[in-house]
PDB file of C-alpha atoms in Angstrom:
ATOM      1  CA  UNK A  21     -58.445  40.192  20.972  1.00 44.00           C
ATOM      2  CA  UNK A  22     -60.605  37.077  21.148  1.00 48.00           C
ATOM      3  CA  UNK A  23     -58.957  33.681  21.214  1.00 51.00           C
ATOM      4  CA  UNK A  24     -59.809  31.304  18.429  1.00 51.00           C
ATOM      5  CA  UNK A  25     -60.211  27.620  19.085  1.00 53.00           C
ATOM      6  CA  UNK A  26     -57.057  27.125  17.000  1.00 59.00           C
ATOM      7  CA  UNK A  27     -55.086  29.344  19.408  1.00 86.00           C
ATOM      8  CA  UNK A  28     -56.185  27.143  22.309  1.00 94.00           C
ATOM      9  CA  UNK A  29     -55.912  23.765  20.540  1.00 95.00           C
ATOM     10  CA  UNK A  30     -53.697  21.217  22.259  1.00 97.00           C
ATOM     11  CA  UNK A  31     -50.905  19.508  20.326  1.00 97.00           C
ATOM     12  CA  UNK A  32     -52.206  16.184  18.941  1.00 97.00           C
ATOM     13  CA  UNK A  33     -50.348  13.986  21.461  1.00 97.00           C
ATOM     14  CA  UNK A  34     -51.659  16.013  24.398  1.00 96.00           C
ATOM     15  CA  UNK A  35     -55.181  15.926  22.959  1.00 96.00           C
ATOM     16  CA  UNK A  36     -54.898  12.124  22.860  1.00 96.00           C
ATOM     17  CA  UNK A  37     -53.776  12.102  26.502  1.00 96.00           C
ATOM     18  CA  UNK A  38     -56.801  14.232  27.413  1.00 95.00           C
ATOM     19  CA  UNK A  39     -59.076  11.741  25.631  1.00 94.00           C
ATOM     20  CA  UNK A  40     -57.617   8.816  27.608  1.00 93.00           C
ATOM     21  CA  UNK A  41     -57.562  10.734  30.907  1.00 87.00           C
ATOM     22  CA  UNK A  42     -56.299   9.604  34.288  1.00 87.00           C
ATOM     23  CA  UNK A  43     -57.786   7.528  37.065  1.00 80.00           C
ATOM     24  CA  UNK A  44     -57.309   8.434  40.699  1.00 71.00           C
ATOM     25  CA  UNK A  45     -58.830   7.073  43.871  1.00 70.00           C
ATOM     26  CA  UNK A  46     -58.224   7.168  47.597  1.00 68.00           C
ATOM     27  CA  UNK A  47     -57.894   3.768  49.269  1.00 69.00           C
ATOM     28  CA  UNK A  48     -59.403   4.215  52.735  1.00 75.00           C
ATOM     29  CA  UNK A  49     -58.017   0.917  54.047  1.00 78.00           C
ATOM     30  CA  UNK A  50     -54.432   1.545  52.924  1.00 72.00           C
ATOM     31  CA  UNK A  51     -54.726   5.321  53.544  1.00 68.00           C
ATOM     32  CA  UNK A  52     -53.070   6.055  50.209  1.00 68.00           C
ATOM     33  CA  UNK A  53     -53.827   7.270  46.734  1.00 61.00           C
ATOM     34  CA  UNK A  54     -53.833   5.112  43.633  1.00 68.00           C
ATOM     35  CA  UNK A  55     -53.342   6.484  40.147  1.00 69.00           C
ATOM     36  CA  UNK A  56     -52.698  10.065  39.047  1.00 80.00           C
ATOM     37  CA  UNK A  57     -54.536  13.091  40.341  1.00 81.00           C
ATOM     38  CA  UNK A  58     -54.459  15.000  37.060  1.00 90.00           C
ATOM     39  CA  UNK A  59     -57.288  16.454  35.020  1.00 93.00           C
ATOM     40  CA  UNK A  60     -56.108  17.425  31.528  1.00 95.00           C
ATOM     41  CA  UNK A  61     -58.057  20.133  29.742  1.00 96.00           C
ATOM     42  CA  UNK A  62     -59.504  19.647  26.265  1.00 95.00           C
ATOM     43  CA  UNK A  63     -57.716  22.838  25.204  1.00 97.00           C
ATOM     44  CA  UNK A  64     -55.204  25.277  26.629  1.00 98.00           C
ATOM     45  CA  UNK A  65     -56.507  27.539  29.346  1.00 97.00           C
ATOM     46  CA  UNK A  66     -57.551  30.937  27.999  1.00 96.00           C
ATOM     47  CA  UNK A  67     -54.985  33.687  28.712  1.00 96.00           C
ATOM     48  CA  UNK A  68     -57.545  35.726  30.686  1.00 96.00           C
ATOM     49  CA  UNK A  69     -58.139  32.784  33.043  1.00 96.00           C
ATOM     50  CA  UNK A  70     -54.382  32.191  33.381  1.00 96.00           C
ATOM     51  CA  UNK A  71     -53.842  35.869  34.258  1.00 96.00           C
ATOM     52  CA  UNK A  72     -56.596  35.777  36.902  1.00 96.00           C
ATOM     53  CA  UNK A  73     -55.263  32.596  38.525  1.00 94.00           C
ATOM     54  CA  UNK A  74     -51.569  33.530  38.282  1.00 95.00           C
ATOM     55  CA  UNK A  75     -52.146  36.913  39.928  1.00 96.00           C
ATOM     56  CA  UNK A  76     -54.073  35.221  42.710  1.00 94.00           C
ATOM     57  CA  UNK A  77     -51.383  32.546  43.166  1.00 94.00           C
ATOM     58  CA  UNK A  78     -48.443  34.987  43.182  1.00 95.00           C
ATOM     59  CA  UNK A  79     -50.208  37.789  45.045  1.00 95.00           C
ATOM     60  CA  UNK A  80     -48.778  40.045  42.353  1.00 96.00           C
ATOM     61  CA  UNK A  81     -51.130  42.127  40.191  1.00 96.00           C
ATOM     62  CA  UNK A  82     -48.266  43.087  37.860  1.00 96.00           C
ATOM     63  CA  UNK A  83     -47.842  39.573  36.390  1.00 97.00           C
ATOM     64  CA  UNK A  84     -50.170  37.790  34.003  1.00 96.00           C
ATOM     65  CA  UNK A  85     -48.651  34.321  33.519  1.00 96.00           C
ATOM     66  CA  UNK A  86     -48.335  34.907  29.783  1.00 96.00           C
ATOM     67  CA  UNK A  87     -45.110  32.887  29.802  1.00 96.00           C
ATOM     68  CA  UNK A  88     -47.221  29.769  30.512  1.00 97.00           C
ATOM     69  CA  UNK A  89     -49.773  27.727  28.567  1.00 97.00           C
ATOM     70  CA  UNK A  90     -51.611  25.605  31.105  1.00 97.00           C
ATOM     71  CA  UNK A  91     -53.236  22.366  29.971  1.00 97.00           C
ATOM     72  CA  UNK A  92     -54.396  20.689  33.164  1.00 97.00           C
ATOM     73  CA  UNK A  93     -54.670  20.695  36.927  1.00 94.00           C
ATOM     74  CA  UNK A  94     -55.150  18.426  39.907  1.00 89.00           C
ATOM     75  CA  UNK A  95     -58.228  18.180  42.076  1.00 83.00           C
ATOM     76  CA  UNK A  96     -56.566  20.462  44.641  1.00 85.00           C
ATOM     77  CA  UNK A  97     -55.768  23.165  42.064  1.00 90.00           C
ATOM     78  CA  UNK A  98     -52.144  22.450  41.119  1.00 93.00           C
ATOM     79  CA  UNK A  99     -51.478  23.626  37.557  1.00 96.00           C
ATOM     80  CA  UNK A 100     -49.369  22.057  34.808  1.00 97.00           C
ATOM     81  CA  UNK A 101     -48.369  23.673  31.551  1.00 98.00           C
ATOM     82  CA  UNK A 102     -45.700  24.645  29.112  1.00 98.00           C
ATOM     83  CA  UNK A 103     -43.289  27.374  30.120  1.00 98.00           C
ATOM     84  CA  UNK A 104     -42.520  29.415  27.005  1.00 97.00           C
ATOM     85  CA  UNK A 105     -38.829  29.658  27.796  1.00 97.00           C
ATOM     86  CA  UNK A 106     -37.215  28.666  24.499  1.00 96.00           C
ATOM     87  CA  UNK A 107     -37.452  31.508  21.965  1.00 93.00           C
ATOM     88  CA  UNK A 108     -38.834  30.455  18.598  1.00 94.00           C
ATOM     89  CA  UNK A 109     -39.322  26.818  19.683  1.00 97.00           C
ATOM     90  CA  UNK A 110     -42.561  24.952  19.063  1.00 97.00           C
ATOM     91  CA  UNK A 111     -44.875  24.588  22.046  1.00 97.00           C
ATOM     92  CA  UNK A 112     -44.095  20.862  22.169  1.00 97.00           C
ATOM     93  CA  UNK A 113     -40.393  21.680  22.622  1.00 98.00           C
ATOM     94  CA  UNK A 114     -40.979  23.954  25.615  1.00 98.00           C
ATOM     95  CA  UNK A 115     -40.332  22.764  29.184  1.00 98.00           C
ATOM     96  CA  UNK A 116     -43.263  21.532  31.258  1.00 98.00           C
ATOM     97  CA  UNK A 117     -43.789  23.009  34.719  1.00 98.00           C
ATOM     98  CA  UNK A 118     -45.787  22.084  37.777  1.00 97.00           C
ATOM     99  CA  UNK A 119     -47.140  24.876  39.986  1.00 96.00           C
ATOM    100  CA  UNK A 120     -48.699  23.624  43.194  1.00 92.00           C
ATOM    101  CA  UNK A 121     -51.583  25.213  45.040  1.00 90.00           C
ATOM    102  CA  UNK A 122     -49.466  25.485  48.192  1.00 89.00           C
ATOM    103  CA  UNK A 123     -46.590  27.354  46.505  1.00 90.00           C
ATOM    104  CA  UNK A 124     -44.444  24.439  45.367  1.00 93.00           C
ATOM    105  CA  UNK A 125     -43.176  24.685  41.797  1.00 95.00           C
ATOM    106  CA  UNK A 126     -40.661  23.155  39.440  1.00 96.00           C
ATOM    107  CA  UNK A 127     -39.809  21.984  35.968  1.00 98.00           C
ATOM    108  CA  UNK A 128     -40.807  18.329  35.509  1.00 98.00           C
ATOM    109  CA  UNK A 129     -40.039  17.670  31.822  1.00 98.00           C
ATOM    110  CA  UNK A 130     -37.831  19.223  29.153  1.00 98.00           C
ATOM    111  CA  UNK A 131     -40.588  18.928  26.540  1.00 98.00           C
ATOM    112  CA  UNK A 132     -43.825  17.154  25.643  1.00 98.00           C
ATOM    113  CA  UNK A 133     -41.990  13.968  24.647  1.00 97.00           C
ATOM    114  CA  UNK A 134     -40.533  13.629  28.140  1.00 98.00           C
ATOM    115  CA  UNK A 135     -43.927  14.373  29.691  1.00 97.00           C
ATOM    116  CA  UNK A 136     -45.538  11.620  27.623  1.00 97.00           C
ATOM    117  CA  UNK A 137     -43.049   9.124  29.073  1.00 97.00           C
ATOM    118  CA  UNK A 138     -43.782  10.344  32.612  1.00 96.00           C
ATOM    119  CA  UNK A 139     -47.463   9.684  31.938  1.00 95.00           C
ATOM    120  CA  UNK A 140     -46.661   6.276  30.432  1.00 95.00           C
ATOM    121  CA  UNK A 141     -44.757   5.328  33.586  1.00 94.00           C
ATOM    122  CA  UNK A 142     -47.893   5.963  35.616  1.00 92.00           C
ATOM    123  CA  UNK A 143     -46.952   9.346  37.063  1.00 93.00           C
ATOM    124  CA  UNK A 144     -48.901  12.553  36.780  1.00 92.00           C
ATOM    125  CA  UNK A 145     -47.293  15.996  37.149  1.00 94.00           C
ATOM    126  CA  UNK A 146     -47.801  16.162  40.939  1.00 92.00           C
ATOM    127  CA  UNK A 147     -46.353  12.689  41.439  1.00 91.00           C
ATOM    128  CA  UNK A 148     -43.391  13.425  39.152  1.00 94.00           C
ATOM    129  CA  UNK A 149     -42.666  16.639  41.054  1.00 95.00           C
ATOM    130  CA  UNK A 150     -43.049  15.195  44.551  1.00 92.00           C
ATOM    131  CA  UNK A 151     -41.391  11.803  44.042  1.00 91.00           C
ATOM    132  CA  UNK A 152     -40.189  10.842  40.556  1.00 93.00           C
ATOM    133  CA  UNK A 153     -38.680   7.666  42.031  1.00 91.00           C
ATOM    134  CA  UNK A 154     -41.982   6.363  43.338  1.00 86.00           C
ATOM    135  CA  UNK A 155     -43.337   3.136  42.003  1.00 81.00           C
ATOM    136  CA  UNK A 156     -46.432   3.541  39.934  1.00 83.00           C
ATOM    137  CA  UNK A 157     -48.536   1.280  37.769  1.00 85.00           C
ATOM    138  CA  UNK A 158     -47.564   1.979  34.136  1.00 89.00           C
ATOM    139  CA  UNK A 159     -50.446   3.105  31.947  1.00 90.00           C
ATOM    140  CA  UNK A 160     -50.605   1.061  28.754  1.00 93.00           C
ATOM    141  CA  UNK A 161     -52.872   3.478  26.855  1.00 95.00           C
ATOM    142  CA  UNK A 162     -50.539   6.384  27.633  1.00 95.00           C
ATOM    143  CA  UNK A 163     -47.499   4.235  26.809  1.00 95.00           C
ATOM    144  CA  UNK A 164     -48.961   3.660  23.344  1.00 97.00           C
ATOM    145  CA  UNK A 165     -49.336   7.441  22.905  1.00 97.00           C
ATOM    146  CA  UNK A 166     -45.730   7.987  24.035  1.00 97.00           C
ATOM    147  CA  UNK A 167     -44.443   5.324  21.657  1.00 96.00           C
ATOM    148  CA  UNK A 168     -46.348   6.897  18.742  1.00 96.00           C
ATOM    149  CA  UNK A 169     -45.400  10.523  19.439  1.00 96.00           C
ATOM    150  CA  UNK A 170     -42.018  10.180  21.195  1.00 95.00           C
ATOM    151  CA  UNK A 171     -40.422   6.965  19.927  1.00 91.00           C
ATOM    152  CA  UNK A 172     -37.038   6.242  21.414  1.00 90.00           C
ATOM    153  CA  UNK A 173     -37.514   8.752  24.226  1.00 89.00           C
ATOM    154  CA  UNK A 174     -38.270   6.303  27.014  1.00 93.00           C
ATOM    155  CA  UNK A 175     -36.310   6.988  30.196  1.00 94.00           C
ATOM    156  CA  UNK A 176     -37.013   6.592  33.871  1.00 95.00           C
ATOM    157  CA  UNK A 177     -39.042   9.325  35.578  1.00 96.00           C
ATOM    158  CA  UNK A 178     -36.015  10.200  37.726  1.00 96.00           C
ATOM    159  CA  UNK A 179     -33.886  10.708  34.602  1.00 97.00           C
ATOM    160  CA  UNK A 180     -36.593  12.848  32.976  1.00 97.00           C
ATOM    161  CA  UNK A 181     -37.178  15.126  35.975  1.00 97.00           C
ATOM    162  CA  UNK A 182     -33.478  15.391  36.856  1.00 97.00           C
ATOM    163  CA  UNK A 183     -32.590  16.395  33.273  1.00 98.00           C
ATOM    164  CA  UNK A 184     -35.363  19.005  33.210  1.00 98.00           C
ATOM    165  CA  UNK A 185     -34.346  20.551  36.514  1.00 97.00           C
ATOM    166  CA  UNK A 186     -30.676  20.564  35.490  1.00 97.00           C
ATOM    167  CA  UNK A 187     -31.470  22.342  32.223  1.00 97.00           C
ATOM    168  CA  UNK A 188     -33.660  24.960  33.901  1.00 97.00           C
ATOM    169  CA  UNK A 189     -32.186  25.584  37.367  1.00 96.00           C
ATOM    170  CA  UNK A 190     -33.331  29.247  37.298  1.00 96.00           C
ATOM    171  CA  UNK A 191     -37.072  28.433  37.248  1.00 96.00           C
ATOM    172  CA  UNK A 192     -37.489  28.628  41.067  1.00 94.00           C
ATOM    173  CA  UNK A 193     -35.758  32.038  41.068  1.00 94.00           C
ATOM    174  CA  UNK A 194     -38.017  33.303  38.281  1.00 95.00           C
ATOM    175  CA  UNK A 195     -41.118  32.309  40.229  1.00 95.00           C
ATOM    176  CA  UNK A 196     -39.669  33.562  43.500  1.00 93.00           C
ATOM    177  CA  UNK A 197     -39.146  37.027  41.966  1.00 95.00           C
ATOM    178  CA  UNK A 198     -42.841  37.167  41.023  1.00 95.00           C
ATOM    179  CA  UNK A 199     -44.222  36.267  44.446  1.00 94.00           C
ATOM    180  CA  UNK A 200     -45.499  38.990  46.762  1.00 92.00           C
TER     181      UNK A 200
END
């Protein structure tokens, strides 16, 4: 069955994030990165592409990644998307996961609202996964999106990631069972 553009359309808040985008650069003098290494897609990744990548990443030809809707990646190939874990819940109410190119993986937000506040704080998915307590330069354009689409949801990145991982402690086991 062919996917329609409606099937792959991002939720409005995520589409706005994709329009704003993220800046990232390597500072040679300081030997450190600045900004967020995250490249949001303009639409969800097609299921066929997800299946190809997920089988490659897991080494398991029996999985297809259909429990995920990926909406962006880093320059090194780390994926971020919704994990369709909550039956009958809207896509925006599904947890957000980070799956790294080197095998690292975890839940970083309980839903899109929490993810918007991570972005507003200046963290991308990789940064939120690796070090949610790191200091980052807040992004005013993304803060405006978070305030419009998730008013009253502002919390620290540590609170957001900790709550997500506490609610979904079985995610690492789920992924671990798929790996070959």
